[in-house]
Short mmCIF file of C-alpha atoms in Angstrom, two decimals:
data_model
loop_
_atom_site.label_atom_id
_atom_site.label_comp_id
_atom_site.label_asym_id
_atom_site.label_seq_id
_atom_site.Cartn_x
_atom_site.Cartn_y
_atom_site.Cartn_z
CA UNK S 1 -6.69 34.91 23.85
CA UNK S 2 -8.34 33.53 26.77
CA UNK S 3 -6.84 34.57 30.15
CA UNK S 4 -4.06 36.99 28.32
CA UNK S 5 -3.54 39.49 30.47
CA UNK S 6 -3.03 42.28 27.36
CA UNK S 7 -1.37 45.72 27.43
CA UNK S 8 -1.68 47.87 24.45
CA UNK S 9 -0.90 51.58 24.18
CA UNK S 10 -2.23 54.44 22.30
CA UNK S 11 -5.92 52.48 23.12
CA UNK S 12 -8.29 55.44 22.81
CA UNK S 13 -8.45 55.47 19.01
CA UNK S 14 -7.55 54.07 15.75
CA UNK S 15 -5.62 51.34 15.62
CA UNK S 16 -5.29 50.78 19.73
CA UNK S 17 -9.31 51.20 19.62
CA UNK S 18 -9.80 48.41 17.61
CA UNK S 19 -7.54 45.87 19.15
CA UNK S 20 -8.59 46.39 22.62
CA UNK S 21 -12.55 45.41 20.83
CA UNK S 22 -11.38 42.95 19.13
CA UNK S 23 -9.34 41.20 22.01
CA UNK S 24 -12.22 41.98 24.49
CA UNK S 25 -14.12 40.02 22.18
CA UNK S 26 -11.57 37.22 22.58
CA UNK S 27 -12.04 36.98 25.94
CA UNK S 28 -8.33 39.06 27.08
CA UNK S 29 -7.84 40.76 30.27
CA UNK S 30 -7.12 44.30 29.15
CA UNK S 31 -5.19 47.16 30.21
CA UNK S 32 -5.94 50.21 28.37
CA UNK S 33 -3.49 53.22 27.64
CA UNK S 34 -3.74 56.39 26.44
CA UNK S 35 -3.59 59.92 27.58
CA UNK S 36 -7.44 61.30 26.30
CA UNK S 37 -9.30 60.34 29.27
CA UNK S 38 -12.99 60.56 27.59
CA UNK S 39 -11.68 58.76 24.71
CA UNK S 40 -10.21 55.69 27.08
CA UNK S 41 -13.48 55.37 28.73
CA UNK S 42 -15.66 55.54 26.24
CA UNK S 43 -13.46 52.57 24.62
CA UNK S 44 -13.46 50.91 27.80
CA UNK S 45 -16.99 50.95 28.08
CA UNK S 46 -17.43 49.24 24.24
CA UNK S 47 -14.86 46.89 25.91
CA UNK S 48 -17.03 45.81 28.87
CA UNK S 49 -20.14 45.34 26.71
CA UNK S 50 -19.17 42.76 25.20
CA UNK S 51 -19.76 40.81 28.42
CA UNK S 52 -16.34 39.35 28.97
CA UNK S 53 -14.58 41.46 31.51
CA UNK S 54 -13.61 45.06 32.71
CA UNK S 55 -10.67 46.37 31.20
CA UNK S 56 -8.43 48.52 33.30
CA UNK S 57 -7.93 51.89 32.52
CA UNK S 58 -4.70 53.83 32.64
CA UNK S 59 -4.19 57.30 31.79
CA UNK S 60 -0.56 57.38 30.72
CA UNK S 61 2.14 58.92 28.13
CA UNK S 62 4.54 56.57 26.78
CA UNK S 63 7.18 59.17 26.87
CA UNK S 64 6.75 59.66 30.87
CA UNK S 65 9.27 57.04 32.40
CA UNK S 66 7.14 57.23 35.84
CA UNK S 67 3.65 56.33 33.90
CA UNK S 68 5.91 53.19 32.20
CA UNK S 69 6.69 52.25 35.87
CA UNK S 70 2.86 52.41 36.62
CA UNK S 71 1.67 50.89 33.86
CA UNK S 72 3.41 47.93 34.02
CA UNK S 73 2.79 48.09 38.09
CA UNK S 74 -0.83 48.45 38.04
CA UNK S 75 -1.14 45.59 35.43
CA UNK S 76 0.90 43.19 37.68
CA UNK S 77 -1.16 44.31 40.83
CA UNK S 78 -4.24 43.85 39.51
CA UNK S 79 -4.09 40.03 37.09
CA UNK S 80 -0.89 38.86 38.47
CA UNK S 81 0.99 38.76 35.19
CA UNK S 82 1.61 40.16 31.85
CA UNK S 83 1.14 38.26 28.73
CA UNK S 84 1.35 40.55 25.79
CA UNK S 85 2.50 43.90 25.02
CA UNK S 86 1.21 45.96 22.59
CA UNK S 87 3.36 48.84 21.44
CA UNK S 88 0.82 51.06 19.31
CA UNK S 89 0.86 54.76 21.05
CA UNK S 90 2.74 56.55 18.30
CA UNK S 91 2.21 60.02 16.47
CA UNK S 92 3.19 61.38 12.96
CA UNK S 93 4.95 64.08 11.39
CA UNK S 94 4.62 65.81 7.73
CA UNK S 95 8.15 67.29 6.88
CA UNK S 96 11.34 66.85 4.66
CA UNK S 97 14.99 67.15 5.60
CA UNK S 98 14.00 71.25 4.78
CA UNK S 99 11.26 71.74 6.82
CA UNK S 100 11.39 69.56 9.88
CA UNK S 101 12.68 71.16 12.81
CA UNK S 102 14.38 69.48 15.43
CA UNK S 103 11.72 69.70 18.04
CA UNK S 104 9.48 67.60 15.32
CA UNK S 105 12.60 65.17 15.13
CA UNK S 106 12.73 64.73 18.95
CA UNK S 107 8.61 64.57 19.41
CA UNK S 108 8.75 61.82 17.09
CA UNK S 109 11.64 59.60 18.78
CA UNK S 110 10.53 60.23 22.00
CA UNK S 111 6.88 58.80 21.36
CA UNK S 112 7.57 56.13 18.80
CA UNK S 113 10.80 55.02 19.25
CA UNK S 114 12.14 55.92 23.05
CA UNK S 115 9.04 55.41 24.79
CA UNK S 116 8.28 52.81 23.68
CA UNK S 117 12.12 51.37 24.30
CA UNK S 118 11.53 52.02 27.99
CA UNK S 119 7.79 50.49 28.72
CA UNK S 120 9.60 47.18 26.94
CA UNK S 121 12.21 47.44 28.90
CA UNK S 122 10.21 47.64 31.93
CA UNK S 123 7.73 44.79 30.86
CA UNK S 124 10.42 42.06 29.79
CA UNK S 125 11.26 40.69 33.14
CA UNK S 126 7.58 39.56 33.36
CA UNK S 127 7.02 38.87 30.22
CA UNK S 128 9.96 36.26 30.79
CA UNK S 129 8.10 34.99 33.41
CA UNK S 130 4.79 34.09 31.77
CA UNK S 131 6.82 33.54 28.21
CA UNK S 132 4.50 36.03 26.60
CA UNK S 133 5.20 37.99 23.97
CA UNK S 134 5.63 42.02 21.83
CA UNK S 135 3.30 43.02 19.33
CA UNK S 136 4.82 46.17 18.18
CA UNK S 137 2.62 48.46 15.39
CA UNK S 138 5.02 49.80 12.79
CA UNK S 139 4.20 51.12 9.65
CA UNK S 140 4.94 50.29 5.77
CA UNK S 141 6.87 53.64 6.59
CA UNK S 142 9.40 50.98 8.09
CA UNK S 143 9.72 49.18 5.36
CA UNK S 144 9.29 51.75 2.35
CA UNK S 145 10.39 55.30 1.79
CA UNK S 146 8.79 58.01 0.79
CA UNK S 147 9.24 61.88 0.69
CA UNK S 148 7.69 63.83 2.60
CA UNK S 149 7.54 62.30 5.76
CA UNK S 150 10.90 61.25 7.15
CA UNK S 151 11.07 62.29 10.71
CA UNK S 152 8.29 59.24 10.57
CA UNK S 153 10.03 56.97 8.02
CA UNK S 154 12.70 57.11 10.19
CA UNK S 155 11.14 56.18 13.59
CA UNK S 156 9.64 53.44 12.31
CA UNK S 157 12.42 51.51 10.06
CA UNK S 158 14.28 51.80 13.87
CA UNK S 159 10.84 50.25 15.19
CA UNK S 160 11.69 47.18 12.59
CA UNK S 161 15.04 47.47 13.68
CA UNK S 162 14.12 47.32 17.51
CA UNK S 163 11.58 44.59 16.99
CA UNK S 164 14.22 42.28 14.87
CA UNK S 165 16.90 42.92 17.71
CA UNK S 166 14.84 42.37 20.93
CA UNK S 167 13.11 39.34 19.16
CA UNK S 168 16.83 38.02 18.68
CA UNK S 169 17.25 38.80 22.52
CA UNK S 170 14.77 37.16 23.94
CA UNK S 171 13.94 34.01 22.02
CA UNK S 172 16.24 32.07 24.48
CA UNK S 173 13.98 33.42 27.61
CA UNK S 174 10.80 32.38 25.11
CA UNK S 175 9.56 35.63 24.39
CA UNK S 176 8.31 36.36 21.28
CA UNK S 177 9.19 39.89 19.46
CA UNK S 178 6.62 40.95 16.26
CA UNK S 179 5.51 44.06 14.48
CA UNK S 180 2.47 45.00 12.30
CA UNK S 181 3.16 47.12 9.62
CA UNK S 182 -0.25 48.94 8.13
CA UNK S 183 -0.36 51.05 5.44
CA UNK S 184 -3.33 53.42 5.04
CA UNK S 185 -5.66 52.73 7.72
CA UNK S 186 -9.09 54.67 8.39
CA UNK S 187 -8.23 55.90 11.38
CA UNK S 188 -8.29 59.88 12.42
CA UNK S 189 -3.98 59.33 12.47
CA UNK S 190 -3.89 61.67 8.85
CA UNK S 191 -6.47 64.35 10.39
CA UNK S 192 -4.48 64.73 13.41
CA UNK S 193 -1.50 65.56 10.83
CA UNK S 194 -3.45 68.37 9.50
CA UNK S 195 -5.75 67.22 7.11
CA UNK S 196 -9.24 68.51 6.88
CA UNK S 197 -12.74 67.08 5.60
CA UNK S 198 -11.89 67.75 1.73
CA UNK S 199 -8.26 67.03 1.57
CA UNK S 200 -9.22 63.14 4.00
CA UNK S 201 -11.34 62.07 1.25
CA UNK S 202 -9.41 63.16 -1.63
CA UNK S 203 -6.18 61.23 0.21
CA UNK S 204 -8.22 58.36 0.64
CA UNK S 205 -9.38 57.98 -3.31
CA UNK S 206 -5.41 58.53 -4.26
CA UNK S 207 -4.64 56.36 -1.41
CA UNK S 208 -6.96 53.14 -3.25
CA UNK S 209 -4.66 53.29 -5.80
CA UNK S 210 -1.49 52.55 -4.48
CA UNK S 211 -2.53 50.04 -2.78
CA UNK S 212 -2.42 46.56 -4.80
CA UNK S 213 -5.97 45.31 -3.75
CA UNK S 214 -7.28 48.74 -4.55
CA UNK S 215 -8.60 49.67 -1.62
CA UNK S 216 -6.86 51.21 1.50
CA UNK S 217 -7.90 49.55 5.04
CA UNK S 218 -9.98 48.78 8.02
CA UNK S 219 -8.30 49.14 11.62
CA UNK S 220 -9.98 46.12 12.41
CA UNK S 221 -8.10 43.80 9.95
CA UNK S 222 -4.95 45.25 11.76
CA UNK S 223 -6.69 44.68 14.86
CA UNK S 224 -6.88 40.90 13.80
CA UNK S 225 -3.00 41.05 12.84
CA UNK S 226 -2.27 41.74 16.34
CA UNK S 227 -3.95 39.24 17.92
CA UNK S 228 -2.75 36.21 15.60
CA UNK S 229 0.62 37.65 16.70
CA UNK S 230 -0.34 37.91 19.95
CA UNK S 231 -1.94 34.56 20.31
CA UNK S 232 -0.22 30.89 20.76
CA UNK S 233 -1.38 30.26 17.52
CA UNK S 234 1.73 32.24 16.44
CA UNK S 235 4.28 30.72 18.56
CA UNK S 236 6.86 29.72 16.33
CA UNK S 237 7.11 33.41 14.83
CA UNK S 238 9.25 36.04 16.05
CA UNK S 239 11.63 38.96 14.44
CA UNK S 240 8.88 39.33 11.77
CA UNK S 241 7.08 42.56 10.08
CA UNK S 242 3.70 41.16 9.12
CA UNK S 243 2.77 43.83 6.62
CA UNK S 244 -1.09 44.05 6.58
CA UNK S 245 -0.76 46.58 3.52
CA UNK S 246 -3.00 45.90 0.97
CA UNK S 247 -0.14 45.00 -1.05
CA UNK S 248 1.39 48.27 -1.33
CA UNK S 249 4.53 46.73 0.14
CA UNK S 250 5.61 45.55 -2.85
CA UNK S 251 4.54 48.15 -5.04
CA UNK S 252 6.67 49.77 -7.39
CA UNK S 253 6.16 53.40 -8.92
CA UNK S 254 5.13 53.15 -12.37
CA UNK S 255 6.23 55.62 -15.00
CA UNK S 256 4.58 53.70 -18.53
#
């Protein structure tokens, strides 16, 4: 990852966290999103120790068209270029086809799915230029169903959808077009949605077994998923949904 000039949303925790530390680590040139400004610092500061470069901060909402604009700008301005694009800012939603409201519905599309639509859009023309490439983070949500949850479910099998299409797009300008697709990840993502101390770790034990290697995982190994896709050494893939899942992809209820 040498001289990548690297985007990635959402990069003030979780999943975003961990791939701007490991790409810093890497050597990339990093632009940092996010909209907690303590949070982005204090992860740009982890960046910059490891001794390879400054990141550049931007305090941003993927679902402001102006702060897309800037984003992409400011990157451009400041390294010349744009390599990679990672599409992690997203949020999550507890709710059936009962109980979600539409203002749920619309939070949801506008910060994982149309958002996210527009900072591509806006980052394609130079991403044509240096032939880089989209790392979008997804979810086995995209991939599986499951109750309880569908206003998410939802936004992410159109991520899949998105990423297959654009990667279909693009391949004749050589731009790649991945996602990741995690499944339980220790991250703070399920205590945002409500959960507290008690009901985390009780998740977490269920969670271990519904996942095939019995275990749920670490943002880290996503982290690492990224920046494969990210990286040359995954230039002849594109349209794919690398599911770094524990297995749990290919699970099946059991009733016996």
């Amino acid at each position: 990852m040498d001289f990548k000039v690297v985007i990635i949303t959402g990069a003030s925790s979780g999943i975003g966290a961990a791939t701007a530390k490991y790409l810093a680590e890497l050597g990339a040139s990093l632009v940092l999103t996010g909209r907690n400004i303590e949070n982005l610092q204090k992860v740009g500061q982890e960046c910059e120790a490891t001794g390879k470069g400054k990141p550049l901060l931007v305090v941003a909402d993927v679902c402001s068209e102006d702060d897309n604009v800037r984003v992409v700008g400011e990157t451009v301005k400041k390294f010349g270029k744009l390599d990679v694009l990672v599409n992690n800012a997203g949020i999550g939603v507890m709710g059936s086809i009962e109980t979600t409201s539409l203002s749920q519905f619309d939070d949801i599309m506008n910060t994982n799915l149309r958002g996210l639509f527009h900072l591509t859009q806006v980052a394609v023309p130079h991403l044509i230029k240096s032939k880089g490439n989209i790392v979008n983070v997804s979810s086995v949500a995209g991939t599986r169903s499951f109750s309880g949850s569908l206003a998410y479910c939802i936004s992410k099998a159109a991520l899949d959808q998105f990423t297959r299409c654009v990667a279909l797009e693009l391949a004749p300008k050589g731009v790649r077009v991945n996602s990741v697709n995690p499944a339980v990840i220790i991250t703070d993502f399920q205590r945002r949605l409500g959960m507290d101390d008690p009901t985390y770790e009780a998740y977490l034990k269920h969670s271990d077994s519904v996942h095939a290697m019995g275990r749920v995982g670490r943002a880290s190994e996503v982290a690492a998923a990224i920046a494969f896709l990210g990286s040359d050494a995954a230039s002849f893939t594109t349209g794919s949904q690398l599911c770094v899942d524990g297995g749990k992809n290919v699970m099946c209820p059991r009733f016996v």
